[in-house]
Amino acid sequence: MDTTKTSAPLTPETADSAEPQTPAHADRADGSTPAGTKADTTKAEADVSTADTEAPADLTGEADDLDGLDGPDDLDELDEPQDQIVGGVGAAASAIVAAGLGLLALSGTWVSRVIAERQTLIGQIESVNATTTEAKIDALYGDAWHLTALVNGVVSTLALLLAVFVLARPAFGAPSRVLPVWIRSVAWAAVALGALGVLLFGFMYFDLLLPLPKAAG
């Protein structure tokens, strides 16, 4: 009699349970997350947090730069590079003086008025010996008017030359540099006033504009 026991065949359920479990399956069976999955998740969260913190920093820096602008003058300085802007007290003062001289010449200077009055007095003395009416008019008024036009024309010429010098000065030192906008504006205004004065008083001096009246008969 054979007393050896034959082992029972393995059923499919038993075979499945007998298979060795991999570390990933073992971790899932315990309810924990695999180490590789945890590392990938932590890295992704770190990248997202870094991107979120860097973007507002750039926006904050741009906002600080815009807050530093005090007014329109600062906006004009942004249009022109800081290393190309040149001009100091001398250029500003020269432009203002040129504009003042041009305006003063058109309205009449105190010097021209004094010279005209002196010439009128001289003309009164000379008119005693004048033989014709035209000679008397010329002695009393003509010379005084001509001197007034001459003095105001000289002042206008000085204003024009000074304004041109202010505008042309950067070209002699550094051609790539420019004057600030407001200095150029004042200098160009002085150029316009000076040129107008030179033309106006030149025509008056040569009797092309407002000539001396002629005596009747």
PDB file of C-alpha atoms in Angstrom:
ATOM      1  CA  MET A   1       0.000   0.000   0.000  1.00  0.00           C
ATOM      2  CA  ASP A   2       1.391   3.294  -1.143  1.00  0.00           C
ATOM      3  CA  THR A   3       1.368   5.685   1.736  1.00  0.00           C
ATOM      4  CA  THR A   4       2.885   8.667  -0.245  1.00  0.00           C
ATOM      5  CA  LYS A   5       0.461  11.529  -0.666  1.00  0.00           C
ATOM      6  CA  THR A   6       0.183  13.164  -4.032  1.00  0.00           C
ATOM      7  CA  SER A   7       0.195  16.950  -3.956  1.00  0.00           C
ATOM      8  CA  ALA A   8      -2.944  18.560  -5.211  1.00  0.00           C
ATOM      9  CA  PRO A   9      -2.710  20.387  -8.531  1.00  0.00           C
ATOM     10  CA  LEU A  10      -2.474  24.129  -8.379  1.00  0.00           C
ATOM     11  CA  THR A  11      -5.611  25.967  -9.349  1.00  0.00           C
ATOM     12  CA  PRO A  12      -5.478  29.226 -11.335  1.00  0.00           C
ATOM     13  CA  GLU A  13      -6.316  31.233  -8.229  1.00  0.00           C
ATOM     14  CA  THR A  14      -3.462  29.632  -6.357  1.00  0.00           C
ATOM     15  CA  ALA A  15      -1.057  30.218  -9.239  1.00  0.00           C
ATOM     16  CA  ASP A  16      -1.936  33.863  -9.353  1.00  0.00           C
ATOM     17  CA  SER A  17      -1.395  34.285  -5.655  1.00  0.00           C
ATOM     18  CA  ALA A  18       1.908  32.506  -5.899  1.00  0.00           C
ATOM     19  CA  GLU A  19       3.370  34.974  -8.396  1.00  0.00           C
ATOM     20  CA  PRO A  20       6.014  37.238  -6.862  1.00  0.00           C
ATOM     21  CA  GLN A  21       5.000  40.850  -6.475  1.00  0.00           C
ATOM     22  CA  THR A  22       7.142  43.597  -7.823  1.00  0.00           C
ATOM     23  CA  PRO A  23       8.105  46.470  -5.534  1.00  0.00           C
ATOM     24  CA  ALA A  24       5.686  48.802  -7.333  1.00  0.00           C
ATOM     25  CA  HIS A  25       2.772  46.397  -6.863  1.00  0.00           C
ATOM     26  CA  ALA A  26       3.776  45.793  -3.278  1.00  0.00           C
ATOM     27  CA  ASP A  27       3.708  49.515  -2.553  1.00  0.00           C
ATOM     28  CA  ARG A  28       0.333  49.903  -4.180  1.00  0.00           C
ATOM     29  CA  ALA A  29      -1.001  47.034  -2.153  1.00  0.00           C
ATOM     30  CA  ASP A  30       0.071  48.759   1.042  1.00  0.00           C
ATOM     31  CA  GLY A  31      -1.633  52.001  -0.068  1.00  0.00           C
ATOM     32  CA  SER A  32       1.648  54.044  -0.419  1.00  0.00           C
ATOM     33  CA  THR A  33       3.064  55.880  -3.451  1.00  0.00           C
ATOM     34  CA  PRO A  34       6.174  54.549  -5.191  1.00  0.00           C
ATOM     35  CA  ALA A  35       9.403  56.435  -4.574  1.00  0.00           C
ATOM     36  CA  GLY A  36       9.868  57.295  -8.276  1.00  0.00           C
ATOM     37  CA  THR A  37       6.390  58.754  -8.526  1.00  0.00           C
ATOM     38  CA  LYS A  38       6.926  60.886  -5.415  1.00  0.00           C
ATOM     39  CA  ALA A  39      10.183  62.325  -6.813  1.00  0.00           C
ATOM     40  CA  ASP A  40       8.576  63.245 -10.150  1.00  0.00           C
ATOM     41  CA  THR A  41       5.605  64.897  -8.431  1.00  0.00           C
ATOM     42  CA  THR A  42       7.848  66.920  -6.103  1.00  0.00           C
ATOM     43  CA  LYS A  43       9.986  68.156  -9.029  1.00  0.00           C
ATOM     44  CA  ALA A  44       6.948  69.218 -11.050  1.00  0.00           C
ATOM     45  CA  GLU A  45       5.504  71.141  -8.096  1.00  0.00           C
ATOM     46  CA  ALA A  46       8.852  72.901  -7.563  1.00  0.00           C
ATOM     47  CA  ASP A  47       8.997  73.991 -11.249  1.00  0.00           C
ATOM     48  CA  VAL A  48       5.444  75.360 -11.120  1.00  0.00           C
ATOM     49  CA  SER A  49       6.109  77.298  -7.902  1.00  0.00           C
ATOM     50  CA  THR A  50       9.338  78.755  -9.349  1.00  0.00           C
ATOM     51  CA  ALA A  51       7.569  79.939 -12.517  1.00  0.00           C
ATOM     52  CA  ASP A  52       4.786  81.524 -10.464  1.00  0.00           C
ATOM     53  CA  THR A  53       7.243  83.468  -8.299  1.00  0.00           C
ATOM     54  CA  GLU A  54       9.512  84.662 -11.137  1.00  0.00           C
ATOM     55  CA  ALA A  55       6.771  86.213 -13.323  1.00  0.00           C
ATOM     56  CA  PRO A  56       5.436  88.675 -10.705  1.00  0.00           C
ATOM     57  CA  ALA A  57       9.011  89.676  -9.899  1.00  0.00           C
ATOM     58  CA  ASP A  58       9.553  90.848 -13.482  1.00  0.00           C
ATOM     59  CA  LEU A  59       6.236  92.674 -13.485  1.00  0.00           C
ATOM     60  CA  THR A  60       7.122  94.310 -10.180  1.00  0.00           C
ATOM     61  CA  GLY A  61      10.445  95.528 -11.566  1.00  0.00           C
ATOM     62  CA  GLU A  62       8.733  97.075 -14.599  1.00  0.00           C
ATOM     63  CA  ALA A  63       6.175  98.755 -12.351  1.00  0.00           C
ATOM     64  CA  ASP A  64       8.962 100.231 -10.213  1.00  0.00           C
ATOM     65  CA  ASP A  65      10.607 101.656 -13.354  1.00  0.00           C
ATOM     66  CA  LEU A  66       7.332 103.287 -14.435  1.00  0.00           C
ATOM     67  CA  ASP A  67       6.727 104.673 -10.941  1.00  0.00           C
ATOM     68  CA  GLY A  68      10.112 106.412 -11.080  1.00  0.00           C
ATOM     69  CA  LEU A  69       8.922 108.654 -13.937  1.00  0.00           C
ATOM     70  CA  ASP A  70       7.906 111.979 -12.414  1.00  0.00           C
ATOM     71  CA  GLY A  71       6.469 113.763 -15.443  1.00  0.00           C
ATOM     72  CA  PRO A  72       6.671 114.558 -19.178  1.00  0.00           C
ATOM     73  CA  ASP A  73      10.297 115.614 -18.874  1.00  0.00           C
ATOM     74  CA  ASP A  74      11.253 112.083 -17.801  1.00  0.00           C
ATOM     75  CA  LEU A  75       9.329 110.652 -20.758  1.00  0.00           C
ATOM     76  CA  ASP A  76      11.273 112.911 -23.101  1.00  0.00           C
ATOM     77  CA  GLU A  77      14.532 111.717 -21.576  1.00  0.00           C
ATOM     78  CA  LEU A  78      13.489 108.123 -22.301  1.00  0.00           C
ATOM     79  CA  ASP A  79      13.111 108.982 -25.994  1.00  0.00           C
ATOM     80  CA  GLU A  80      16.718 110.208 -26.126  1.00  0.00           C
ATOM     81  CA  PRO A  81      19.557 108.066 -24.721  1.00  0.00           C
ATOM     82  CA  GLN A  82      21.096 109.569 -21.630  1.00  0.00           C
ATOM     83  CA  ASP A  83      24.630 109.238 -22.966  1.00  0.00           C
ATOM     84  CA  GLN A  84      23.750 111.368 -26.041  1.00  0.00           C
ATOM     85  CA  ILE A  85      22.195 114.353 -24.229  1.00  0.00           C
ATOM     86  CA  VAL A  86      24.623 117.235 -23.766  1.00  0.00           C
ATOM     87  CA  GLY A  87      24.026 120.798 -22.674  1.00  0.00           C
ATOM     88  CA  GLY A  88      24.535 122.695 -19.495  1.00  0.00           C
ATOM     89  CA  VAL A  89      24.027 126.096 -17.964  1.00  0.00           C
ATOM     90  CA  GLY A  90      25.950 127.871 -20.723  1.00  0.00           C
ATOM     91  CA  ALA A  91      23.826 126.523 -23.572  1.00  0.00           C
ATOM     92  CA  ALA A  92      20.577 127.157 -21.692  1.00  0.00           C
ATOM     93  CA  ALA A  93      21.542 130.714 -20.749  1.00  0.00           C
ATOM     94  CA  SER A  94      22.721 131.514 -24.282  1.00  0.00           C
ATOM     95  CA  ALA A  95      19.462 130.285 -25.798  1.00  0.00           C
ATOM     96  CA  ILE A  96      17.372 132.339 -23.355  1.00  0.00           C
ATOM     97  CA  VAL A  97      19.499 135.465 -23.916  1.00  0.00           C
ATOM     98  CA  ALA A  98      19.230 135.072 -27.703  1.00  0.00           C
ATOM     99  CA  ALA A  99      15.436 134.799 -27.540  1.00  0.00           C
ATOM    100  CA  GLY A 100      15.274 137.822 -25.223  1.00  0.00           C
ATOM    101  CA  LEU A 101      17.437 139.917 -27.526  1.00  0.00           C
ATOM    102  CA  GLY A 102      15.339 139.012 -30.558  1.00  0.00           C
ATOM    103  CA  LEU A 103      12.109 139.945 -28.791  1.00  0.00           C
ATOM    104  CA  LEU A 104      13.621 143.137 -27.379  1.00  0.00           C
ATOM    105  CA  ALA A 105      14.865 144.252 -30.790  1.00  0.00           C
ATOM    106  CA  LEU A 106      11.398 143.906 -32.326  1.00  0.00           C
ATOM    107  CA  SER A 107       9.777 145.880 -29.510  1.00  0.00           C
ATOM    108  CA  GLY A 108      12.509 148.561 -29.478  1.00  0.00           C
ATOM    109  CA  THR A 109      15.490 148.890 -27.170  1.00  0.00           C
ATOM    110  CA  TRP A 110      16.216 151.690 -24.745  1.00  0.00           C
ATOM    111  CA  VAL A 111      19.568 152.306 -26.444  1.00  0.00           C
ATOM    112  CA  SER A 112      17.966 152.846 -29.834  1.00  0.00           C
ATOM    113  CA  ARG A 113      15.437 155.280 -28.336  1.00  0.00           C
ATOM    114  CA  VAL A 114      18.151 157.362 -26.658  1.00  0.00           C
ATOM    115  CA  ILE A 115      20.235 157.457 -29.852  1.00  0.00           C
ATOM    116  CA  ALA A 116      17.162 158.460 -31.865  1.00  0.00           C
ATOM    117  CA  GLU A 117      16.338 161.306 -29.479  1.00  0.00           C
ATOM    118  CA  ARG A 118      19.917 162.544 -29.598  1.00  0.00           C
ATOM    119  CA  GLN A 119      19.910 162.468 -33.388  1.00  0.00           C
ATOM    120  CA  THR A 120      16.596 164.358 -33.392  1.00  0.00           C
ATOM    121  CA  LEU A 121      18.162 167.101 -31.325  1.00  0.00           C
ATOM    122  CA  ILE A 122      21.094 167.274 -33.725  1.00  0.00           C
ATOM    123  CA  GLY A 123      18.644 167.430 -36.617  1.00  0.00           C
ATOM    124  CA  GLN A 124      16.828 170.374 -35.051  1.00  0.00           C
ATOM    125  CA  ILE A 125      20.094 172.268 -34.886  1.00  0.00           C
ATOM    126  CA  GLU A 126      20.983 171.396 -38.472  1.00  0.00           C
ATOM    127  CA  SER A 127      17.504 172.173 -39.798  1.00  0.00           C
ATOM    128  CA  VAL A 128      18.125 175.889 -39.204  1.00  0.00           C
ATOM    129  CA  ASN A 129      20.510 175.926 -42.136  1.00  0.00           C
ATOM    130  CA  ALA A 130      18.337 173.631 -44.311  1.00  0.00           C
ATOM    131  CA  THR A 131      17.242 175.272 -47.536  1.00  0.00           C
ATOM    132  CA  THR A 132      14.463 172.892 -48.610  1.00  0.00           C
ATOM    133  CA  THR A 133      11.575 171.194 -46.876  1.00  0.00           C
ATOM    134  CA  GLU A 134      12.867 167.715 -47.722  1.00  0.00           C
ATOM    135  CA  ALA A 135      16.225 168.584 -46.124  1.00  0.00           C
ATOM    136  CA  LYS A 136      14.472 169.719 -42.949  1.00  0.00           C
ATOM    137  CA  ILE A 137      12.389 166.507 -42.772  1.00  0.00           C
ATOM    138  CA  ASP A 138      15.482 164.410 -43.309  1.00  0.00           C
ATOM    139  CA  ALA A 139      17.421 166.297 -40.619  1.00  0.00           C
ATOM    140  CA  LEU A 140      14.611 166.162 -38.059  1.00  0.00           C
ATOM    141  CA  TYR A 141      13.284 162.621 -38.593  1.00  0.00           C
ATOM    142  CA  GLY A 142      15.148 160.710 -41.281  1.00  0.00           C
ATOM    143  CA  ASP A 143      18.469 160.299 -39.503  1.00  0.00           C
ATOM    144  CA  ALA A 144      16.785 159.398 -36.203  1.00  0.00           C
ATOM    145  CA  TRP A 145      14.649 156.712 -37.840  1.00  0.00           C
ATOM    146  CA  HIS A 146      17.627 155.271 -39.663  1.00  0.00           C
ATOM    147  CA  LEU A 147      19.694 155.085 -36.488  1.00  0.00           C
ATOM    148  CA  THR A 148      16.812 153.400 -34.670  1.00  0.00           C
ATOM    149  CA  ALA A 149      16.551 150.782 -37.410  1.00  0.00           C
ATOM    150  CA  LEU A 150      20.327 150.337 -37.425  1.00  0.00           C
ATOM    151  CA  VAL A 151      20.644 149.756 -33.669  1.00  0.00           C
ATOM    152  CA  ASN A 152      17.680 147.366 -33.534  1.00  0.00           C
ATOM    153  CA  GLY A 153      19.017 145.551 -36.588  1.00  0.00           C
ATOM    154  CA  VAL A 154      22.379 145.056 -34.880  1.00  0.00           C
ATOM    155  CA  VAL A 155      20.638 143.643 -31.785  1.00  0.00           C
ATOM    156  CA  SER A 156      18.611 141.273 -33.989  1.00  0.00           C
ATOM    157  CA  THR A 157      21.805 140.147 -35.698  1.00  0.00           C
ATOM    158  CA  LEU A 158      23.433 139.408 -32.348  1.00  0.00           C
ATOM    159  CA  ALA A 159      20.403 137.362 -31.296  1.00  0.00           C
ATOM    160  CA  LEU A 160      20.504 135.413 -34.561  1.00  0.00           C
ATOM    161  CA  LEU A 161      24.226 134.673 -34.324  1.00  0.00           C
ATOM    162  CA  LEU A 162      23.997 133.614 -30.695  1.00  0.00           C
ATOM    163  CA  ALA A 163      21.095 131.262 -31.399  1.00  0.00           C
ATOM    164  CA  VAL A 164      22.909 129.691 -34.359  1.00  0.00           C
ATOM    165  CA  PHE A 165      25.985 129.204 -32.188  1.00  0.00           C
ATOM    166  CA  VAL A 166      23.927 127.382 -29.534  1.00  0.00           C
ATOM    167  CA  LEU A 167      22.426 125.037 -32.131  1.00  0.00           C
ATOM    168  CA  ALA A 168      25.740 124.373 -33.885  1.00  0.00           C
ATOM    169  CA  ARG A 169      27.909 123.997 -30.767  1.00  0.00           C
ATOM    170  CA  PRO A 170      27.403 120.214 -30.254  1.00  0.00           C
ATOM    171  CA  ALA A 171      28.503 119.524 -33.836  1.00  0.00           C
ATOM    172  CA  PHE A 172      31.982 120.924 -33.156  1.00  0.00           C
ATOM    173  CA  GLY A 173      32.512 118.753 -30.065  1.00  0.00           C
ATOM    174  CA  ALA A 174      30.649 115.465 -30.458  1.00  0.00           C
ATOM    175  CA  PRO A 175      28.406 115.150 -33.545  1.00  0.00           C
ATOM    176  CA  SER A 176      26.476 112.215 -32.041  1.00  0.00           C
ATOM    177  CA  ARG A 177      25.295 114.291 -29.097  1.00  0.00           C
ATOM    178  CA  VAL A 178      22.281 116.592 -29.080  1.00  0.00           C
ATOM    179  CA  LEU A 179      20.915 119.363 -26.892  1.00  0.00           C
ATOM    180  CA  PRO A 180      17.840 118.850 -24.710  1.00  0.00           C
ATOM    181  CA  VAL A 181      14.532 119.517 -26.410  1.00  0.00           C
ATOM    182  CA  TRP A 182      13.652 122.689 -24.508  1.00  0.00           C
ATOM    183  CA  ILE A 183      17.030 124.336 -25.246  1.00  0.00           C
ATOM    184  CA  ARG A 184      16.664 123.597 -28.954  1.00  0.00           C
ATOM    185  CA  SER A 185      13.126 124.981 -28.917  1.00  0.00           C
ATOM    186  CA  VAL A 186      14.215 128.268 -27.313  1.00  0.00           C
ATOM    187  CA  ALA A 187      17.188 128.541 -29.691  1.00  0.00           C
ATOM    188  CA  TRP A 188      14.993 128.020 -32.760  1.00  0.00           C
ATOM    189  CA  ALA A 189      12.571 130.657 -31.459  1.00  0.00           C
ATOM    190  CA  ALA A 190      15.521 133.048 -31.141  1.00  0.00           C
ATOM    191  CA  VAL A 191      16.579 132.247 -34.709  1.00  0.00           C
ATOM    192  CA  ALA A 192      13.094 133.116 -35.969  1.00  0.00           C
ATOM    193  CA  LEU A 193      12.951 136.383 -33.997  1.00  0.00           C
ATOM    194  CA  GLY A 194      16.468 137.391 -35.028  1.00  0.00           C
ATOM    195  CA  ALA A 195      15.897 136.677 -38.719  1.00  0.00           C
ATOM    196  CA  LEU A 196      12.620 138.606 -38.669  1.00  0.00           C
ATOM    197  CA  GLY A 197      14.317 141.575 -37.011  1.00  0.00           C
ATOM    198  CA  VAL A 198      17.201 141.610 -39.484  1.00  0.00           C
ATOM    199  CA  LEU A 199      14.828 141.651 -42.464  1.00  0.00           C
ATOM    200  CA  LEU A 200      12.442 144.211 -40.970  1.00  0.00           C
ATOM    201  CA  PHE A 201      15.052 146.720 -39.835  1.00  0.00           C
ATOM    202  CA  GLY A 202      17.111 146.225 -42.974  1.00  0.00           C
ATOM    203  CA  PHE A 203      14.135 147.265 -45.103  1.00  0.00           C
ATOM    204  CA  MET A 204      13.490 150.248 -42.828  1.00  0.00           C
ATOM    205  CA  TYR A 205      17.115 151.431 -42.926  1.00  0.00           C
ATOM    206  CA  PHE A 206      17.254 151.415 -46.735  1.00  0.00           C
ATOM    207  CA  ASP A 207      13.800 153.034 -46.991  1.00  0.00           C
ATOM    208  CA  LEU A 208      12.303 149.944 -48.629  1.00  0.00           C
ATOM    209  CA  LEU A 209       9.705 149.814 -45.841  1.00  0.00           C
ATOM    210  CA  LEU A 210       8.075 152.989 -44.414  1.00  0.00           C
ATOM    211  CA  PRO A 211      10.114 155.505 -46.435  1.00  0.00           C
ATOM    212  CA  LEU A 212      10.302 159.185 -45.535  1.00  0.00           C
ATOM    213  CA  PRO A 213       7.321 161.220 -46.642  1.00  0.00           C
ATOM    214  CA  LYS A 214       7.777 163.697 -49.463  1.00  0.00           C
ATOM    215  CA  ALA A 215       6.868 167.373 -49.107  1.00  0.00           C
ATOM    216  CA  ALA A 216       4.205 168.706 -51.430  1.00  0.00           C
ATOM    217  CA  GLY A 217       5.171 171.096 -54.175  1.00  0.00           C
TER     218      GLY A 217
END
